[in-house]
Structure formats: C-alpha cells, structure tokens
XYZ file of C-alpha atoms in Angstrom:
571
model
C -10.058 -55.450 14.060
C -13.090 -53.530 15.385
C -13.399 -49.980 13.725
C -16.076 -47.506 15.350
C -18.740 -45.925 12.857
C -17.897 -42.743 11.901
C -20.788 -41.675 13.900
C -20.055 -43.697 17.003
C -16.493 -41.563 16.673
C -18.357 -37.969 16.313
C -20.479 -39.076 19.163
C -17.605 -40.395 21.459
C -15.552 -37.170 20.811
C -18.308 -35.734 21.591
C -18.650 -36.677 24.981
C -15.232 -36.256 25.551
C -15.548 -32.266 24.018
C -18.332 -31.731 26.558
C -16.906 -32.782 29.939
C -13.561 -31.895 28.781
C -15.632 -28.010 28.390
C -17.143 -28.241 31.342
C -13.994 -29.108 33.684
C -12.560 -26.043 31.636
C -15.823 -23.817 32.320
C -15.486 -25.009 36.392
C -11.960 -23.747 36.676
C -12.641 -20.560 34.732
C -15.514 -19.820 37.429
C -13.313 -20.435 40.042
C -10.564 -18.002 39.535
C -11.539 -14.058 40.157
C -12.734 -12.765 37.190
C -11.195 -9.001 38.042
C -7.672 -8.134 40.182
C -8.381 -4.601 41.464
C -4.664 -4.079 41.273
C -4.368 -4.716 38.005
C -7.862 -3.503 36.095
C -8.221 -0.675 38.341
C -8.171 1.415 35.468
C -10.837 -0.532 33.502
C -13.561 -0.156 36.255
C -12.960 3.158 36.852
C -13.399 3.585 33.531
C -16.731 1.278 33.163
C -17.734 3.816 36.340
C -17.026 6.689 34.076
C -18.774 5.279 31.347
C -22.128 4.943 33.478
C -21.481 8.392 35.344
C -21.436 10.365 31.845
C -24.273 8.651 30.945
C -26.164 9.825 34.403
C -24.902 13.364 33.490
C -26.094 13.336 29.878
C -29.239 12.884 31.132
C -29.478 14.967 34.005
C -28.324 17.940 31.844
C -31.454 17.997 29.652
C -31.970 20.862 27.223
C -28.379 21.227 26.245
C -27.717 17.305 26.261
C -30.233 17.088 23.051
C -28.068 19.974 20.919
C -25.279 17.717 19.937
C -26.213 15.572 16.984
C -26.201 11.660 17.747
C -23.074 11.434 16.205
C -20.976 13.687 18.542
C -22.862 11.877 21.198
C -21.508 8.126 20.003
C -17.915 9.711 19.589
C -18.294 11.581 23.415
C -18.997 7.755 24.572
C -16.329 6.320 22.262
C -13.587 8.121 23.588
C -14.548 7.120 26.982
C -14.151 3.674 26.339
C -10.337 4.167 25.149
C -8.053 4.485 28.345
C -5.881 7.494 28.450
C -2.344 6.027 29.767
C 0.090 8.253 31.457
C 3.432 7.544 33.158
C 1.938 5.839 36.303
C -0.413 3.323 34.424
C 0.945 2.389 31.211
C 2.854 -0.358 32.626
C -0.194 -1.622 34.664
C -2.678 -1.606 32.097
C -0.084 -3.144 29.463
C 1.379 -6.131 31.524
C -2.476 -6.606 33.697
C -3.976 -7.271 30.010
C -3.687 -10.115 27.831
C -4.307 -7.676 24.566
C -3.859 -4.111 24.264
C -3.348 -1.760 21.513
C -2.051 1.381 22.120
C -2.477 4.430 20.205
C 0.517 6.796 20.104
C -0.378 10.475 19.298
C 0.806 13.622 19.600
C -1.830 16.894 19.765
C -0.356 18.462 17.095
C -0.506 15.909 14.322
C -2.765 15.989 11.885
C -2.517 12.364 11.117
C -3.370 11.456 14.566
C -6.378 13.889 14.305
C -7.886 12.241 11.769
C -7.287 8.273 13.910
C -8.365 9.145 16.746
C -12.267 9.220 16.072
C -11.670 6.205 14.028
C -9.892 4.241 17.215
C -12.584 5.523 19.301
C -15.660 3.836 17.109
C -13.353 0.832 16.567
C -13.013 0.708 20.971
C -17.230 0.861 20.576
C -16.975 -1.722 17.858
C -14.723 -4.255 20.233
C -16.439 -3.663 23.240
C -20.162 -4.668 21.942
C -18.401 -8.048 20.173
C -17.312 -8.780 23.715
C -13.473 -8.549 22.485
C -10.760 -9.227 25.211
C -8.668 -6.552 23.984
C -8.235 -3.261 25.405
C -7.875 -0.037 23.553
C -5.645 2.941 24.966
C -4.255 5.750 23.667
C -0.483 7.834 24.896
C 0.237 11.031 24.607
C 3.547 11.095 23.254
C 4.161 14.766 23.754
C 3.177 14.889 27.088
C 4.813 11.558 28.394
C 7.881 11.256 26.393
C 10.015 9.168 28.272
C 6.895 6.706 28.439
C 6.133 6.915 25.125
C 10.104 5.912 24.541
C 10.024 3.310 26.495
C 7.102 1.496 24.226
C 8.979 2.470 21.457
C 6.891 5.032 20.086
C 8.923 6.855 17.509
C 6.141 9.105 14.932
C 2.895 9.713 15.023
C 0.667 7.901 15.184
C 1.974 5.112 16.123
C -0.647 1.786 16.842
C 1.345 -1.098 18.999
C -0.653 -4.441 20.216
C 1.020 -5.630 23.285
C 0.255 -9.563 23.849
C 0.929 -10.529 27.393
C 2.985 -7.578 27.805
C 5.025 -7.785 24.180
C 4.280 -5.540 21.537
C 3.899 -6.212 18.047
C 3.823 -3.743 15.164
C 0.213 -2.846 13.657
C -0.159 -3.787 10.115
C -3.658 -3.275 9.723
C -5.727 -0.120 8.049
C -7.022 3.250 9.803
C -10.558 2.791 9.091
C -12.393 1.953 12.141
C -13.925 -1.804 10.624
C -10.398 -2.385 9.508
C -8.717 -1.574 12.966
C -11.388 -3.818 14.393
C -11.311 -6.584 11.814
C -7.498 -6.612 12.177
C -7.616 -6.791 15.993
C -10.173 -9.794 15.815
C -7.826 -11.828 13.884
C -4.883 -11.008 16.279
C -7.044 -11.760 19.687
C -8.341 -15.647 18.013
C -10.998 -14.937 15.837
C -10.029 -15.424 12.070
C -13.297 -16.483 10.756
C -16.686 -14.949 11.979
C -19.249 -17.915 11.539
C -23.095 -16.722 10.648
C -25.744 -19.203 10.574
C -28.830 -17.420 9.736
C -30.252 -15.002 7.451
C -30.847 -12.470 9.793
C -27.342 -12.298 10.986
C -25.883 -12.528 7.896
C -28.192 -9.206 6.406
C -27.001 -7.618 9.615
C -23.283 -8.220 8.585
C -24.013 -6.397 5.495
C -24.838 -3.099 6.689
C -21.267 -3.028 8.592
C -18.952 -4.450 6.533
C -17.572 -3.124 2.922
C -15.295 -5.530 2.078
C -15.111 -9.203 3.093
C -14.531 -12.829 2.168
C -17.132 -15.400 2.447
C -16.332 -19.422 2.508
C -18.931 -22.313 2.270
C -18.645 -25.171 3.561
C -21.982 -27.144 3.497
C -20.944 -30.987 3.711
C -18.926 -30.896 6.882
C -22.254 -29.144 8.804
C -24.139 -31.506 11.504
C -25.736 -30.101 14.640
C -23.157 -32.001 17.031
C -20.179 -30.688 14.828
C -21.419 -27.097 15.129
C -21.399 -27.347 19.146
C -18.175 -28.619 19.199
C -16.878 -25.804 17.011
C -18.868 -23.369 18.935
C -17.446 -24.572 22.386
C -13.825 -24.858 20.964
C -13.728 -21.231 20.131
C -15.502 -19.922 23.311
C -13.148 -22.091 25.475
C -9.777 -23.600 24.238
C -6.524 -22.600 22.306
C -6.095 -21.272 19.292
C -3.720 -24.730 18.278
C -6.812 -27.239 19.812
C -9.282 -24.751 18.062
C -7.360 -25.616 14.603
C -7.377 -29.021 15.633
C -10.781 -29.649 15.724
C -11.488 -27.418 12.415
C -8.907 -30.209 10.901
C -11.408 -33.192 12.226
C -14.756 -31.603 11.970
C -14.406 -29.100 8.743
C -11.716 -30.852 7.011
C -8.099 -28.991 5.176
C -10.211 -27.226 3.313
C -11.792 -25.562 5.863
C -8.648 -25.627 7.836
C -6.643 -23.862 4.691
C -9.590 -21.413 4.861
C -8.993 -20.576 8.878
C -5.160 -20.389 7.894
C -5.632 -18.247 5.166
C -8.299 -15.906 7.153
C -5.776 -15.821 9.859
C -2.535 -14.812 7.370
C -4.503 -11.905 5.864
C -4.648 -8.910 8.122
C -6.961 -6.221 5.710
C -10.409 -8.800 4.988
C -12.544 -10.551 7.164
C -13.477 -13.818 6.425
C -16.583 -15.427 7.243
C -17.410 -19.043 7.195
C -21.089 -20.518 6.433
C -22.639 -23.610 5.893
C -26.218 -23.136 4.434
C -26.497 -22.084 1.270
C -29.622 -20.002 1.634
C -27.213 -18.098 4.098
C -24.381 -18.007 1.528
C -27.172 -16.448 -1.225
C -27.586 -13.634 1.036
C -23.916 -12.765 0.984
C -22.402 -13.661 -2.302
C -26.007 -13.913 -4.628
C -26.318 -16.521 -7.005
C -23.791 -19.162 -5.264
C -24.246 -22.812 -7.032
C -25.531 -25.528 -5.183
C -21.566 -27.212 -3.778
C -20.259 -28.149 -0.902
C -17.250 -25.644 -1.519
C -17.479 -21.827 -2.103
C -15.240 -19.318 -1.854
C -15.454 -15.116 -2.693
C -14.887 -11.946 -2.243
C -17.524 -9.070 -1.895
C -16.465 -5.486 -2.065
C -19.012 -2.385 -2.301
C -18.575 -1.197 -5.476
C -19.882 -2.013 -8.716
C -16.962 -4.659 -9.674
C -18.888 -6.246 -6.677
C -18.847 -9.722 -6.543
C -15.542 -12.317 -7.792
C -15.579 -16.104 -6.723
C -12.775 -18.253 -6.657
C -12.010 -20.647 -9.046
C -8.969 -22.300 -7.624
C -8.114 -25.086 -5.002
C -8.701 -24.788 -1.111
C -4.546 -23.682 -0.353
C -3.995 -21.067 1.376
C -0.915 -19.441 -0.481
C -3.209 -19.302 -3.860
C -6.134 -18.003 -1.631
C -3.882 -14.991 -0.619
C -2.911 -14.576 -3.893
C -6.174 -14.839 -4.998
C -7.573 -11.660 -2.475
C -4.073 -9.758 -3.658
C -5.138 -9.295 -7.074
C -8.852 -9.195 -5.904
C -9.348 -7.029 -3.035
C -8.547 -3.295 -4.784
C -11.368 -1.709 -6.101
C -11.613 -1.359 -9.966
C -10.238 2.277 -9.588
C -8.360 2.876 -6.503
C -8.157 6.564 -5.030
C -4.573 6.978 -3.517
C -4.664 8.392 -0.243
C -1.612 8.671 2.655
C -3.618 6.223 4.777
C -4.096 3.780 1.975
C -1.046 4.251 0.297
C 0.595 0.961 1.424
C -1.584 -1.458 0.701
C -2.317 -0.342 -2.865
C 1.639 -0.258 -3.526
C 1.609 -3.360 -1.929
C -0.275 -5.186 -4.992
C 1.287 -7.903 -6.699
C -0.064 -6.042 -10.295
C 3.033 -4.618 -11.613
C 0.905 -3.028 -14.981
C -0.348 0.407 -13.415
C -2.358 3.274 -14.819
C -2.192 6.284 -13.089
C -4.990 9.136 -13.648
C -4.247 12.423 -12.499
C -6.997 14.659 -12.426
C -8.694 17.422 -10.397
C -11.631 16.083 -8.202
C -14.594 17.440 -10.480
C -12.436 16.072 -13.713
C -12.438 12.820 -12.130
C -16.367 12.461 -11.097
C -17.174 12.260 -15.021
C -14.409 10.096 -15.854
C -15.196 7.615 -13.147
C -17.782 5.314 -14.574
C -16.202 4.949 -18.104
C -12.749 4.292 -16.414
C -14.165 1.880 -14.304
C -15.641 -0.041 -17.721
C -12.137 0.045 -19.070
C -10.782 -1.604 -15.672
C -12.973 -4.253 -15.676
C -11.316 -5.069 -19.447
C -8.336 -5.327 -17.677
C -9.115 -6.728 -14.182
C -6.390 -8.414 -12.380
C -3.871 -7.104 -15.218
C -3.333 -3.471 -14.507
C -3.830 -1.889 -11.758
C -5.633 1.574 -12.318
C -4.790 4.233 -9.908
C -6.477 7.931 -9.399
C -4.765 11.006 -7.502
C -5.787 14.399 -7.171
C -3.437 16.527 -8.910
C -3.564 19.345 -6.521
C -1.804 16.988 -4.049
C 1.506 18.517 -3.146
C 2.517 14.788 -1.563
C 1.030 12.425 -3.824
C 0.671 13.486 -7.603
C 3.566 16.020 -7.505
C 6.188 13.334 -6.890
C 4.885 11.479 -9.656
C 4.138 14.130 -11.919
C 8.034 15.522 -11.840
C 8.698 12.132 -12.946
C 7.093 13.489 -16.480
C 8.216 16.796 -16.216
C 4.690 17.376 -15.698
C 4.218 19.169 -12.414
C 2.511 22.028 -13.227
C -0.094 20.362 -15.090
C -3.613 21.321 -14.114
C -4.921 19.114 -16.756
C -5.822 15.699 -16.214
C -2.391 13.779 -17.450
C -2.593 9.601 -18.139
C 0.164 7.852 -17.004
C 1.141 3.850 -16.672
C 4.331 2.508 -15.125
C 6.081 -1.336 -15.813
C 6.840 -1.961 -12.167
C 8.737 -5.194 -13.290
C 11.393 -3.324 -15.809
C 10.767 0.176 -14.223
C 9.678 1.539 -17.409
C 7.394 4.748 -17.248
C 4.253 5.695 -20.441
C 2.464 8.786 -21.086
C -0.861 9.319 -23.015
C -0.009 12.047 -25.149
C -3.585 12.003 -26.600
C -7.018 13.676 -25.027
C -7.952 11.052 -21.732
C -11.281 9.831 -23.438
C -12.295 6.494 -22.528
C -11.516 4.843 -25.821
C -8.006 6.656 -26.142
C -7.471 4.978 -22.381
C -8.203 1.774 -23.268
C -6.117 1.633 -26.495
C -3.493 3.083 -24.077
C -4.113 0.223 -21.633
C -3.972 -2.412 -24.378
C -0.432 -1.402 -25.590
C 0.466 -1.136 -22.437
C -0.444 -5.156 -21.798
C 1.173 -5.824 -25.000
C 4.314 -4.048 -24.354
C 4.351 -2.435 -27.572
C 4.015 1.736 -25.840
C 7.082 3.577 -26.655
C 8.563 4.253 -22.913
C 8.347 8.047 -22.335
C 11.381 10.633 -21.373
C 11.092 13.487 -20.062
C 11.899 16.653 -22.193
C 11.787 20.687 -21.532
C 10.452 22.261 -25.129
C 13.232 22.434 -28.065
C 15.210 25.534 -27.176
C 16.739 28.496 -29.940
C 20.406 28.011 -29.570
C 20.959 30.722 -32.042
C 24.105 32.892 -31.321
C 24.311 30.729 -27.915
C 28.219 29.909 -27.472
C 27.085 26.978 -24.909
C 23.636 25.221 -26.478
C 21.299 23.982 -24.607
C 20.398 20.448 -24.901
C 16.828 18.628 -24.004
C 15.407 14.991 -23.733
C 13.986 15.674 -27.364
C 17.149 17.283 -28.971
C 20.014 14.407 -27.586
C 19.716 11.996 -30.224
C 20.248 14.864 -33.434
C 22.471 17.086 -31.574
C 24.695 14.958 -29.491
C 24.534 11.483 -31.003
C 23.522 11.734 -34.105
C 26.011 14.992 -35.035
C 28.871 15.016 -37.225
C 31.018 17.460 -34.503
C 32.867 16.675 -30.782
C 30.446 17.433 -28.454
C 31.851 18.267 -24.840
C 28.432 17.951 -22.681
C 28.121 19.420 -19.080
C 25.197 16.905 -17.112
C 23.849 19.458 -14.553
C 20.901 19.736 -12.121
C 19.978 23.288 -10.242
C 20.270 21.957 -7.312
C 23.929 20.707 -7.764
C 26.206 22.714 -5.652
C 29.296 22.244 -7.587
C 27.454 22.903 -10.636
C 27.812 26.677 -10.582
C 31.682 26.300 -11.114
C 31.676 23.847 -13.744
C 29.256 26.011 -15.975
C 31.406 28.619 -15.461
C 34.917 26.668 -16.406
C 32.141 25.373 -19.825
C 31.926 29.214 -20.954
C 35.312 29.971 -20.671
C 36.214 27.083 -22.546
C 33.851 27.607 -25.108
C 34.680 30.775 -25.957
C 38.602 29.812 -26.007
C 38.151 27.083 -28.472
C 35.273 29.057 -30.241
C 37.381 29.227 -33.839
C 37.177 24.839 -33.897
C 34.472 24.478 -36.304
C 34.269 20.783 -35.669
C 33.795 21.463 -31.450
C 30.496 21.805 -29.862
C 30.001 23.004 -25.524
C 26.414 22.318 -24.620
C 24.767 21.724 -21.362
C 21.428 19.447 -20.276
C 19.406 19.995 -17.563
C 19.599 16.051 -15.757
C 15.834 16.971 -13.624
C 14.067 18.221 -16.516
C 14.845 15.854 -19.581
C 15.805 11.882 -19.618
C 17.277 10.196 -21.867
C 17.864 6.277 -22.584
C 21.811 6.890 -23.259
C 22.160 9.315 -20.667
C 22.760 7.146 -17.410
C 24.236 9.987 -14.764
C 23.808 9.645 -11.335
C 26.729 12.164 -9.896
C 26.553 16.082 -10.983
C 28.438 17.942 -12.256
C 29.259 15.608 -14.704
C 31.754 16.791 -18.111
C 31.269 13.578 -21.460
C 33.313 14.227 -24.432
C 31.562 12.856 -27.052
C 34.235 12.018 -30.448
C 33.025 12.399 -33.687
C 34.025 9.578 -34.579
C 32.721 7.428 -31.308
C 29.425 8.803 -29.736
C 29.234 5.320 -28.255
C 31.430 5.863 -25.836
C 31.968 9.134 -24.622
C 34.942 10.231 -22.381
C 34.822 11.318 -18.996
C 36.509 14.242 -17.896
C 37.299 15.718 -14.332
C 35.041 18.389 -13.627
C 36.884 18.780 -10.844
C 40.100 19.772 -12.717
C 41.482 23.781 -13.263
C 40.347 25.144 -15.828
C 44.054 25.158 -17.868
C 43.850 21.369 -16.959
C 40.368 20.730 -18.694
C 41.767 22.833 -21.936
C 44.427 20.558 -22.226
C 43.072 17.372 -22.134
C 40.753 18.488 -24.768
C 43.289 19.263 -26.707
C 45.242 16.117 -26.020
C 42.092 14.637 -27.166
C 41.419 16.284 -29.837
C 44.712 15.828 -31.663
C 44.517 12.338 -30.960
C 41.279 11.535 -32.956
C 42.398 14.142 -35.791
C 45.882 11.795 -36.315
C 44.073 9.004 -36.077
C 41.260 10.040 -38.657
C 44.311 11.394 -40.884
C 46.384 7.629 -40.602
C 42.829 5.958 -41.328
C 42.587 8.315 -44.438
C 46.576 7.741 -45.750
C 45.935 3.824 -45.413
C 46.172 2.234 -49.036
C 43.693 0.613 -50.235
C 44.510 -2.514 -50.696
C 46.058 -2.947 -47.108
C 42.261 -2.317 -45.813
C-alpha cells in the first residue's frame, strides 16, 4: 500500500490548515464585530478612555504634577467597567469572559486589589485579551452583588458565557493576568526571538520555560500560529499532538492545569539561553526561573504532566517564603510537610536573610522555611500561642511535622549554624517534640497546687500520692464553679496525707498524656494506676464529688491491704 512521505503529509495538512483558516477568517469578517446593545458599555468606555486623555492634555500645568505612576493608575481604572444594577447583567451575559471584582469601600483588602486589578485590566488590554475586567460595588448594589454570589470582600468571579467560576489565582497584578490568560485559551506564551524573550524578562518574576527544538519547521510554526489565532481550544490541542508531539502536548496540559506560573514554550536554543542560561544542547528542556538567588532549577524527570506539577509544587516557593494574608494559601498549599518557621521583627530578619537562605538551599525541596513578622496580630500570634510564646519580641525558631502534627522549638540562640543543626534533626526525626509549659510555680502552703507542662510527669505521674486534677482553661465558663467545688474539697480532705487537689492551666501548658478536649474536666489519678486515671462528673454537687472520692479511695486502700495479706507462696 502507498504511504505519503512524512513531508508530503505536513504539506497536505497544510493545505488543508490554510483554506480550512481562511473559510474560518471569511465568516469571522462577515458577522458584526460590535452589538451596540450589548457592548454599549465597552465603547462608551473606549470614548472615555480617549476623552480623559483629551482632558489630560488640555489641562496643562496641573496635568504634569502627578507622577507617571498616578497617571498609569488614573488610565487603569478607566479601563475596568464600573457595573451597577442596570448593566451587570448586560455586560456579563454580552461577553464571552469577564471577571468581576467584588469590593466594598470600606475594606482594606479590597484597597490594596484594586490598583493591582486596574494594572492587570492595562496588562490584558495591550495583549489584545478577550476578557473584560469590571469591578461591583457590593455595598452600594447589594441585591446585585447577591445575585452573582458575592459573599466577602473582595471577591474575584470569571463569568464564561455568562457562568461564573471561582478565582483561584494570586492578587498580584502579573498573576491576575497570567491566571486570566490561561482561563481565556492561552496556556503557553510562545517567543521566538531574542528580543522578545529579553522583553519577557523585565515583566515576569516567576515562570516556566519548555524547549522543544526537534518538532520546529517553518510550516509547523504557521500552523500552530493560525490554530491559536483561529480555532478551539480541543483542535488547538490537536494539532500540538501532531505537530509538537505528547511531550509538548503534556507540556500545554500541564501549563493549562497550573493556575500561579506561566509557561512559555521555545524552540531555539539561543532563545532558551536567554531565559534559563546555560541550557544543554537537547531537543527537550524543561525549568523554572524565579527572581531570587535560588534562581534557576531544571527538570530532570519525564514529559507527564502530573510529575511536572509536582515538580513546580516543590519548586515554585522561594528559598525563604515571607507569609503574607494574600499569599497565605498557596504557601500552605505546598506539598513539603517539613516546615521551619522564623519569627522575627522586620530589621531582625534583614540580617538573618542571606545565611537562612544558605541553610535552605541545604534543604531544598525538604523543608519548607517560612518567615513572619512577629508583630503580626493575625499571622505569628496564632502560631506563637501554639508555644506559649506570644509575647515574645525575640526572634523564636520554630518547625512543624505537618504529616504527624508534631510541633519543635529551637531553644538555642537563632544563629545560622544552630538553624541548620535544628533543620537536620528535624529531617532525621530525631528533635524532641516541644510542649508548651508556664515557668515551674512555688506551691508552698498552696492547698490546691498548681500544675505546668514541665511539672506533670514528677508531680502527677510520676508521684507516690492520689492526685485529683482539675483540666481548666480561663476562658471556660463552667470552670469558675468547678475550681470552687476543688477548694472546698481540698480543704475537707486536707488531713489525707496520701491525697493531692491540683489544677493545670489546658491553654498554657501541653502535655503528651494529657489528651482533653472538653473543660472543666475532674481525673483521679490512683496511686497505684496513673495509667489510667478516673473520670469524675464535674458536673456533680459538691457532697456527690466527696463521696465518690471516698468510695474510691477505700476501694484502692482494701485492695492495696488484700494485695499485702496475700501469702507468699499463693503469688
């Protein structure tokens, strides 16, 4: 049977690509490009756009007193339509893509968007992106602003032909746009020349670069080209499949699955060099780039995309990661379940910085190192109560074992060797976990003593007496009556050498044998089984409670007295 050439085949599909483009490109220039119904809000906008510039220039002397940068925001926001209860549904269902910002005035959080939405709208615009940036008043237009669904602020929605889908993207304006690329068809920006590919450089921090040099030909690249100006998304991926080959085509997927990086596909290696220095001569490449001095990582592993994402996962964090609220997610989000947190004031941290970010290269893609500012009342206080630690001004060095839920503490100075050593145990598993404790306490002439994290083991476990132990936290409502009821009691049974009351403060000191969730809580731990301590009602009278301590009590003195009385030589 006849087979065509390979290149008889490229050329024939060719062909086909081209008129097939062309009867796409005829009907495309037949429909009307605009329905004033429907995008009356765009061109009035566009008309906007070209009267504020008219007016900035007309207004002269007091146009050139704003700095540039106001002046590129002023023209930002202009770009981003303002919807109201008349035009959301217009704008939404006349519009393929369009992602809606839902604010309120008031929010800080929404503050601190909005300039980045507005540079991401200039961003889109100058790509030539089909999607359409607007922004809702929640406040204002409640009732439209629940019927999109908007519940907090902000809130960032991408309708698709009408239906919304939640944002999972970041705030930063490239990552809002580089998010909103891969949603509206474009996974994979392709650069061809040097030029372009320096000019990519100076706007993007992070990104993921792919090369592909043996499935490059001139009559390939125009069919790729025309595919992604002109067809679907599923015809697009079917002629990466023919043309690029599955590794390309697990590249696209990949690219397409992540929602943070972009990707960017080349096929010239002097190109490649300019993005990722240093690439060997191959016909596959694949790495990441991030700004920062842990800069550059290829990838060692096969073209799939499921180890590709896993690949960027434990890749794409910076050595040292500062934890913000807008970052938050994706660094909790890592697949690293080693962490080392560093607390420290912002001046602290400056001089620690370089030498922590030599000890995180020691452990790259092992332990995740985290820094937070300790005078954050949302982020390091939380974490710091964990250690009892919350009034620490210090900077404290913790680590957590996400996979057992085990927590560490470097009780020695934070110096970059201690931190490593700290690290290394930590990898090993061989750091004693760390429990909270208050300092020992003077229990001296106390009829009730006061127990702590660091006291349990000799003065509840480890003691020769019956301990009765109240579990309580200060902000336990019911507690107030149950320490009560302990005094009394205490002082009633206050002549029983071999009886000891004491209390522990559950939020300030941990324990491994001390599993309470509910508070009050009343254990009566036997002499003679610490093991298992009894539970008694805290909710009973206090007559009831004095009992059944003395039930109990009688109980283990008969049965210590029968255990003394057996002969010998029935043991």
């Amino acid at each position: 049977m006849f087979r065509p050439k390979p290149t008889s085949r490229l050329i024939l599909l060719t062909l086909t690509l081209l008129l097939l483009v062309n009867f796409l490109t005829s009907i495309k220039a037949s429909e009307p490009t605009t329905d004033e119904n429907e995008d009356g809000e765009l061109e009035e906008l566009l008309a906007l756009d070209e009267q504020g510039e008219q007016e900035e220039e007309q207004e002269g002397s007091s146009a050139s007193v704003r700095s540039s940068e106001a002046e590129v925001l002023t023209k930002a926001q202009r770009i981003v339509i303002e919807l109201n209860h008349d035009n959301t549904k217009r704008v939404i269902e006349g519009h393929e893509f369009v992602l809606v910002l839902g604010y309120a005035p008031w929010c800080s959080r929404s503050a601190e968007l909005m300039p980045q939405f507005a540079e991401a709208a200039t961003s889109l615009k100058e790509l030539g992106s089909p999607l359409l940036l607007a922004k809702l008043d929640a406040e204002r237009h409640p009732k439209t602003a629940s019927s999109l669904e908007i519940k907090g602020f902000p809130t960032l929605l991408l309708f698709v032909n009408g239906t919304s889908q939640v944002y999972t993207g970041g705030f930063s304006a490239e990552e809002i746009v580089i998010w909103a690329r891969k949603k509206t068809g474009e996974p994979v920006i392709r650069i061809s020349s040097v030029t372009e590919a320096e000019e990519f450089l100076k706007k993007h921090h992070i990104f993921v670069v792919g090369l592909f040099e043996k499935f490059e030909n001139e009559a390939s690249a125009l069919i790729v080209y025309l595919f992604g100006q002109y067809l679907c998304s599923w015809a697009y991926m079917f002629v990466l499949k023919l043309l690029r080959g599955p590794d390309y085509e697990e590249f696209v997927k990949a690219a397409a699955a992540d929602n943070a990086i972009q990707f960017v596909g080349v096929s010239n290696i002097e190109v490649a060099n300019v993005l990722f220095p240093n690439v060997k001569p191959t016909n596959l490449f694949l790495g990441i780039v991030k700004s920062e001095r842990e800069r550059y990582t290829s990838y060692e592993g096969t073209f799939e995309m499921d180890k590709i994402l896993l690949f960027l996962d434990y890749n794409k964090l910076p050595l040292v990661n500062k934890l913000t609220e807008t970052n938050s997610a994706r660094v909790y989000s890592s697949p690293i379940k080693l962490q080392v947190l560093v607390f420290a004031e912002a001046d602290d941290f400056k001089k620690l910085l370089e030498p922590l970010q030599d000890v995180a290269r020691q452990f790259k893609s092992k332990i995740l190192f985290i820094y937070i500012d300790n005078t954050g009342e949302n982020l390091a206080k939380p974490y710091l109560t964990l250690f009892g630690l919350e009034e620490s001004n210090s900077t404290v060095v913790t680590a957590f074992d996400i996979s057992n839920n085990s927590k560490y503490l470097l009780e020695s100075d934070p110096t970059p060797s201690n931190i490593k050593e700290f690290c290394s145990g930590l990898l090993r598993g061989t750091l004693s976990s760390h429990f909270k404790s208050q300092p020992i306490p003077d229990n001296t002439n106390e009829t009730v003593h006061s127990i702590v994290g660091k006291t349990f083991d000799d003065k509840v476990l480890n003691s020769y007496k019956n301990v009765i132990l109240e579990v309580f936290t200060p902000w336990c409502i019911n507690c107030e009556t149950t320490s009560k009821h302990v005094e009394k009691l205490a002082k009633h049974f206050k002549g029983l050498d071999n009886l000891v009351f004491a209390r522990i403060d559950a939020s300030a000191n941990e324990h491994p044998k001390l599993q309470v969730n509910d508070y009050p809580t009343l254990l009566f731990y036997t002499a003679n089984d610490k093991a298992n301590p009894i539970k008694l009602s805290a909710k009973s009278s206090l007559k009831d409670l004095a009992t059944t301590i003395n039930k109990h009590l009688k109980v283990k003195d008969n049965v210590a007295k029968e255990k003394d009385n057996v002969p010998k030589d029935e043991l």
